[in-house]
Every structure is written in C-alpha cells, then in structure tokens.
PDB file of C-alpha atoms and ligand atoms in Angstrom:
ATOM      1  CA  UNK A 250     144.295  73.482 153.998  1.00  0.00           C
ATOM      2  CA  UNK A 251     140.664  72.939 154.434  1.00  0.00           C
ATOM      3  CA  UNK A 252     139.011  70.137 151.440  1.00  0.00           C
ATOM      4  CA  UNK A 253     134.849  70.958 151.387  1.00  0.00           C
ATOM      5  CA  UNK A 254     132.823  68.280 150.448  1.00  0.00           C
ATOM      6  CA  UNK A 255     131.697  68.187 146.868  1.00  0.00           C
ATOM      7  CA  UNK A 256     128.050  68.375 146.454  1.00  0.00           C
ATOM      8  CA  UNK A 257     126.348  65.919 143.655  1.00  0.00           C
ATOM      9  CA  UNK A 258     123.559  66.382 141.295  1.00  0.00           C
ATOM     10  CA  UNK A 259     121.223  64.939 143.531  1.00  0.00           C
ATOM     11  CA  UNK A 260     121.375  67.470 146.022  1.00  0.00           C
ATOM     12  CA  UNK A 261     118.605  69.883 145.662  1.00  0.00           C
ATOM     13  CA  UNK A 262     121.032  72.624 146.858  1.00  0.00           C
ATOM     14  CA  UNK A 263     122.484  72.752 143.040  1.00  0.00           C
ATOM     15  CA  UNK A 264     119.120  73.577 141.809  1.00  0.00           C
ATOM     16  CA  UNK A 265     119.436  76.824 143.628  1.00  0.00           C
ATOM     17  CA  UNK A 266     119.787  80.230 142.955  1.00  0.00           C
ATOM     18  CA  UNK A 267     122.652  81.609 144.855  1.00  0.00           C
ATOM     19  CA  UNK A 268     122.618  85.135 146.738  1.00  0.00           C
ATOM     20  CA  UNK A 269     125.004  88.301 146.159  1.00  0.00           C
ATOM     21  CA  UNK A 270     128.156  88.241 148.252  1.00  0.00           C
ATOM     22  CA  UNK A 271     127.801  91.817 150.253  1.00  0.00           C
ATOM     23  CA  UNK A 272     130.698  91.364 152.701  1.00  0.00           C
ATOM     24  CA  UNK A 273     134.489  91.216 151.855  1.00  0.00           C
ATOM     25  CA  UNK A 274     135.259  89.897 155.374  1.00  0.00           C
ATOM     26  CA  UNK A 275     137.651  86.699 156.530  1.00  0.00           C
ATOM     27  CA  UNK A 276     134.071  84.637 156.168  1.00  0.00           C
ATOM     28  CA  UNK A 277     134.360  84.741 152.053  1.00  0.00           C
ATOM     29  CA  UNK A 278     138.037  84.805 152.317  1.00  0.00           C
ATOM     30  CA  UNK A 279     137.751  81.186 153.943  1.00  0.00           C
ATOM     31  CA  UNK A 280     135.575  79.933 151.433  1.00  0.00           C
ATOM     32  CA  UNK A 281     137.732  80.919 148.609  1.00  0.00           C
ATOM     33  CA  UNK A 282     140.360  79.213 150.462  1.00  0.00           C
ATOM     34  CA  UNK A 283     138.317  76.366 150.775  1.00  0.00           C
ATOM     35  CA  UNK A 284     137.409  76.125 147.430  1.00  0.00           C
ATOM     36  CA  UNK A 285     140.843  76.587 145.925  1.00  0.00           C
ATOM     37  CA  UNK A 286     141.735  73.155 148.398  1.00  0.00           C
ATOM     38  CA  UNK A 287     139.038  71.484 147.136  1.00  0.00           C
ATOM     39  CA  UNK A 288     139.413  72.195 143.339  1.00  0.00           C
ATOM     40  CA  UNK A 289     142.932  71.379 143.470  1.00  0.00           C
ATOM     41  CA  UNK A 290     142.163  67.734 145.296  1.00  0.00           C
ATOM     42  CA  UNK A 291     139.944  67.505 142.866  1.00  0.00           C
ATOM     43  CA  UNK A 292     142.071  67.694 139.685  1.00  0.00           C
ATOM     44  CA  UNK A 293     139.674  70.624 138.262  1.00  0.00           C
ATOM     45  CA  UNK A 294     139.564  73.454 136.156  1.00  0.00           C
ATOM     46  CA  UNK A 295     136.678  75.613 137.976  1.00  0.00           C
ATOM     47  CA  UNK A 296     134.555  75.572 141.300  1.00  0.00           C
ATOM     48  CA  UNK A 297     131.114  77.495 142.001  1.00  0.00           C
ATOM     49  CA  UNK A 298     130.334  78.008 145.895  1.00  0.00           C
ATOM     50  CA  UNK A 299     126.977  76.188 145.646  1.00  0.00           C
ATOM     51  CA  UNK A 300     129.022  72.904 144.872  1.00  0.00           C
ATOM     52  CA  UNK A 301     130.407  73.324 148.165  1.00  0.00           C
ATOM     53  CA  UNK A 302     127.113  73.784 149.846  1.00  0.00           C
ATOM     54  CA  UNK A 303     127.097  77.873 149.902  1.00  0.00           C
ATOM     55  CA  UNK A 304     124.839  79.760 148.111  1.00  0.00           C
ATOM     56  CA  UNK A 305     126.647  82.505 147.385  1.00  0.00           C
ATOM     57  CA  UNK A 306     127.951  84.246 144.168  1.00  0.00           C
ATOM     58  CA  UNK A 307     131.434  83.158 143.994  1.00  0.00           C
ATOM     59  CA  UNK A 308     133.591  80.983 141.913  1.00  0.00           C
ATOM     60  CA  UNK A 309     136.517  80.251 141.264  1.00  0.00           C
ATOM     61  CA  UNK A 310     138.362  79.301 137.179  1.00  0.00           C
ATOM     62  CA  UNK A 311     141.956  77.476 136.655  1.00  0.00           C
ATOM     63  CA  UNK A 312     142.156  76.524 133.488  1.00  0.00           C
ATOM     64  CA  UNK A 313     146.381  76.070 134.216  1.00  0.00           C
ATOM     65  CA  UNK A 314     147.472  79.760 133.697  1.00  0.00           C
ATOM     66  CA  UNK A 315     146.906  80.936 137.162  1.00  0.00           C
ATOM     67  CA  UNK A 316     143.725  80.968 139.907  1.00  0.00           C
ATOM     68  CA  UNK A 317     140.958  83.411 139.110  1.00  0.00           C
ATOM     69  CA  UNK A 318     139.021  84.546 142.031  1.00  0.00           C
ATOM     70  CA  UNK A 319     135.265  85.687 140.285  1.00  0.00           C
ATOM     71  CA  UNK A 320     133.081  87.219 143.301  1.00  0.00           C
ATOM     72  CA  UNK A 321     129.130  88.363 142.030  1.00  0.00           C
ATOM     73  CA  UNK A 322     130.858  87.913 138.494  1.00  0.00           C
ATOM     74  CA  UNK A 323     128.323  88.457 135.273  1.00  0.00           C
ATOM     75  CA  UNK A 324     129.011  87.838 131.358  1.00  0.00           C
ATOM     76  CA  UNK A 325     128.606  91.572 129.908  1.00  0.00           C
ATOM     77  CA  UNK A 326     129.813  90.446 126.199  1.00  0.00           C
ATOM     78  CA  UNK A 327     130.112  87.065 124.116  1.00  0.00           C
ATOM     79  CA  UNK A 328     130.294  86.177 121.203  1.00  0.00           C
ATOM     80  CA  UNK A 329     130.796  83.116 118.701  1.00  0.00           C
ATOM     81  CA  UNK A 330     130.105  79.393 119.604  1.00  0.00           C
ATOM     82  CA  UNK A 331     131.752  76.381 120.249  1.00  0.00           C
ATOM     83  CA  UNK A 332     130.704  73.188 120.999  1.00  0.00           C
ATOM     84  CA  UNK A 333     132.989  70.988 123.533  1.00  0.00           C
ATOM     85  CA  UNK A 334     132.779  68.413 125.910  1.00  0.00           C
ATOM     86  CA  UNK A 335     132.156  69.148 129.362  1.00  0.00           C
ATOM     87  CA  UNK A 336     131.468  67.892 132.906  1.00  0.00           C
ATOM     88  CA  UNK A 337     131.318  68.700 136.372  1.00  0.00           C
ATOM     89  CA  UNK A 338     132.502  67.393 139.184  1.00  0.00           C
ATOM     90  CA  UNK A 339     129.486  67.626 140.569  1.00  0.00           C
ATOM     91  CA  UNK A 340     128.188  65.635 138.321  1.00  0.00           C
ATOM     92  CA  UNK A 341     130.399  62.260 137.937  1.00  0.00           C
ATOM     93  CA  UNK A 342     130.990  59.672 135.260  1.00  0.00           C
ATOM     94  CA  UNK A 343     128.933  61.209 133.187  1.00  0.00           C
ATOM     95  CA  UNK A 344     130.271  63.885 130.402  1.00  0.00           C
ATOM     96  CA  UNK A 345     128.180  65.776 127.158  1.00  0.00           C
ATOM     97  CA  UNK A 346     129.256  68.046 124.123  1.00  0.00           C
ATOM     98  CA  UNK A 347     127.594  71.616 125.178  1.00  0.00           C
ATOM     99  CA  UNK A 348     126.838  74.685 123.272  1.00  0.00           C
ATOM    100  CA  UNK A 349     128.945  77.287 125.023  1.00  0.00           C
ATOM    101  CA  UNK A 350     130.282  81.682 123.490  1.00  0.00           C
ATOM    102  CA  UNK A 351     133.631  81.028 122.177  1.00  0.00           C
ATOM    103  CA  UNK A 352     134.582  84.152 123.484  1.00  0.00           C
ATOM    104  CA  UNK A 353     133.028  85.439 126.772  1.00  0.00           C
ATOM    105  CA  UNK A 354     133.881  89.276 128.863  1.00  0.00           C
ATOM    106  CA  UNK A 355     133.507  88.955 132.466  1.00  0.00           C
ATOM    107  CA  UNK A 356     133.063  91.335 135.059  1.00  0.00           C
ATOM    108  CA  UNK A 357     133.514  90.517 138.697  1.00  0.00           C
ATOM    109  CA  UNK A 358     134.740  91.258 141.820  1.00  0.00           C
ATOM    110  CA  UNK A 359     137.913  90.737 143.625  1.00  0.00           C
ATOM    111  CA  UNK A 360     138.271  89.074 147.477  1.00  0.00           C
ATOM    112  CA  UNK A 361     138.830  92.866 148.364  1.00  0.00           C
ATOM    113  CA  UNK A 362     135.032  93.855 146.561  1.00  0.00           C
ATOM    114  CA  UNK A 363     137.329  95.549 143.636  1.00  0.00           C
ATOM    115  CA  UNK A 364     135.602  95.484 140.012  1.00  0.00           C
ATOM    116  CA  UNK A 365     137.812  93.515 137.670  1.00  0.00           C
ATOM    117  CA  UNK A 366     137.540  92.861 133.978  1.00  0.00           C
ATOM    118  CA  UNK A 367     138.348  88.948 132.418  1.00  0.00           C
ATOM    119  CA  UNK A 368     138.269  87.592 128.614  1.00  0.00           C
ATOM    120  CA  UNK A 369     138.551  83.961 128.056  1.00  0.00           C
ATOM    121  CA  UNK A 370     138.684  82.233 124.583  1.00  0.00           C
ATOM    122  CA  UNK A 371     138.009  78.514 124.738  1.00  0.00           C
ATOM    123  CA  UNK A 372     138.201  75.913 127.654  1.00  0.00           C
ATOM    124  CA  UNK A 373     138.339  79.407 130.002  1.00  0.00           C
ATOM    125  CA  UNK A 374     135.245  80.488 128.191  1.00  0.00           C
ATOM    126  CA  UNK A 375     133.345  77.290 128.568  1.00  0.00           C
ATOM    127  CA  UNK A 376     134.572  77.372 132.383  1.00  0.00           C
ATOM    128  CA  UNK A 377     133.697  81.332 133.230  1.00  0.00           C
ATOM    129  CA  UNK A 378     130.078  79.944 131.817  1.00  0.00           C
ATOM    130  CA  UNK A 379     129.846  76.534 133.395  1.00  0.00           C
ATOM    131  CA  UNK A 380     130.683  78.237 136.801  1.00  0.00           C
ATOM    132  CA  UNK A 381     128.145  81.257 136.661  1.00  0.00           C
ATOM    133  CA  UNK A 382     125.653  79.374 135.174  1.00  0.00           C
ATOM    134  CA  UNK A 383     125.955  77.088 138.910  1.00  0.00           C
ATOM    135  CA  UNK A 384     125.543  80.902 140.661  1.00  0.00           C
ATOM    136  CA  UNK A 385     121.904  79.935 138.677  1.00  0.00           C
ATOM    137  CA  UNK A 386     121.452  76.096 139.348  1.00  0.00           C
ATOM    138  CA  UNK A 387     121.917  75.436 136.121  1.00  0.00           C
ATOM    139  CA  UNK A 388     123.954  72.538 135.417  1.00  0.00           C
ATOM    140  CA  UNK A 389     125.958  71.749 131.997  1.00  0.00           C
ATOM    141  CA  UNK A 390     123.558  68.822 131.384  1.00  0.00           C
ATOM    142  CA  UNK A 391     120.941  71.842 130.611  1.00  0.00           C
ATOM    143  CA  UNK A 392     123.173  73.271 128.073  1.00  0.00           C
ATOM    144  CA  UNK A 393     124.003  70.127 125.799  1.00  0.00           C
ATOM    145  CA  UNK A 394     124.320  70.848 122.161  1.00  0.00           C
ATOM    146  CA  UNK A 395     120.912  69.654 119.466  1.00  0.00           C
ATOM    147  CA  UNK A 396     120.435  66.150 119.602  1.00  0.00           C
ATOM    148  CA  UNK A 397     123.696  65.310 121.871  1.00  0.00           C
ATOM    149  CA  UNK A 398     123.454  63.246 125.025  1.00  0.00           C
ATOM    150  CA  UNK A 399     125.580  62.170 128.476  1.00  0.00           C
ATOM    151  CA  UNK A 400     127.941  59.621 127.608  1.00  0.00           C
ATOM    152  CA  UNK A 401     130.525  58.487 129.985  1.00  0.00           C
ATOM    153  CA  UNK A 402     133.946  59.483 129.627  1.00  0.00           C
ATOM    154  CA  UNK A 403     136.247  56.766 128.393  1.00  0.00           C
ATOM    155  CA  UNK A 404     139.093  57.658 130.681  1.00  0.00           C
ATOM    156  CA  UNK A 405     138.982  60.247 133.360  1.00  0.00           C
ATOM    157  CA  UNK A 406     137.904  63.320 132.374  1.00  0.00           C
ATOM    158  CA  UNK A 407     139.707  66.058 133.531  1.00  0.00           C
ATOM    159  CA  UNK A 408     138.362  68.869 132.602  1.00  0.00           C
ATOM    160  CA  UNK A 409     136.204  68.991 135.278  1.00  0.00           C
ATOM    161  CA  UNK A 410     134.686  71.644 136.885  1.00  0.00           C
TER     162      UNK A 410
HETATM  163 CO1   CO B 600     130.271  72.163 137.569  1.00  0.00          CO
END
C-alpha cells in the first residue's frame, strides 16, 4: 500500500499538459497502484496521474461498480448534457454545478497497452470527463455551467474526484 500525496489547485503542476504513457513496464504499474491507494484513502470516485504529481496520461474511475484502469484514454463519442455538481479532490471545500455529455465512449488502454472500449451514463460520464480533462490541466472549475459559481459543499462531498 503506497498513499501519494494529493496535489492542490495551487500547484502549477495541474495546469499542465500531461505526456503519452509509451511503456507498459512495473514503473506505470506502481503508479496505478499508487493511485488506486490514494483514491481509496481518499473516499473518491476518480484519480488523474497529474494529481499525484506525474504527468502522464493515466487515470483511474470508481464510481462503486468496480476500478477502471484508463491509460492514454480519449472521448471518441458523446452525446446529450447534464448538468451536476462536481469537485475534485484536488480542489477542496469548494464544489460547482458543471456542464458535462450525459453519455460519453471511451477508448483507452489497459496496464498491459491493450485497446479497450468504456460507456458511462451519468456520475461515470461526468468522472471519465473530469479525469481526462486533468490529462489537459483543465480543472472542473473551467467547465461550470452559465452563470453558476463555487459554493462550498454543505456536508462532505463525496463525489470527489
Ligand atoms: Co479532479
């Protein structure tokens, strides 16, 4: 068990655009690892590797029906729109009602550099875009719905990711 240390928003590292993943060696393996321990301490639902201080293209989505491991993983189809709360736990105390594809198509890689297909509907939607969109150093506060703003989250928000 290995916990990373969560990077916040005011670490210029999240601003960054992360770099393809080219080797499926025990070096990414680790940091998937890592990045399941940390999630899971963390009482989230998704984890990008630039939160963790690595600027490389892999996340990983939990949204309670099983881990996902997404490795250089793009949208190729969405569609619809929903509009949701959202954080980050790289962003704390502080939550905001995004516009997000109801319905997203990912296409990633495996641990083992396989080519794998995902759908979410929903939270997993919101997640698969939350996460990528770190891959970009884009943050959910970028994506907030027409005339919405940060609020703080009444209790603890845990849909975190
Ligand atoms: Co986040």
């Amino acid at each position: 068990m290995a916990m990373r240390n969560i990077r916040l928003d005011t670490d210029p590292i999240l601003r960054k655009k992360s770099r393809p993943v080219e080797s499926f060696d025990e070096k990414l393996w680790q940091l998937l690892d890592d990045l399941k321990d940390t999630l899971s301490k963390a009482e989230g639902v998704g984890l990008a590797a630039p939160q963790v201080g690595v600027l490389r293209r892999a996340v990983i989505v939990d949204v309670g029906d099983g881990l996902l491991e997404l490795v250089n993983p793009e949208v190729v189809f969405s569609e619809g729109c929903q509009r949701e709360t959202e954080g980050c736990l790289s962003v704390p105390d502080r939550a905001g009602i995004t516009e997000r594809p109801m319905r997203v198509r990912v296409r990633a890689q495996n641990r083992d550099g396989n080519w794998c297909l995902y759908e979410g509907t929903g939270l997993k939607a919101q997640c698969f875009c939350h996460e990528i969109d770190h891959l970009d150093g884009i943050l959910f506060t970028d994506r907030l719905a027409p005339g919405e703003k940060l609020f703080r989250p009444e209790k603890k928000e845990k849909r975190k990711k």
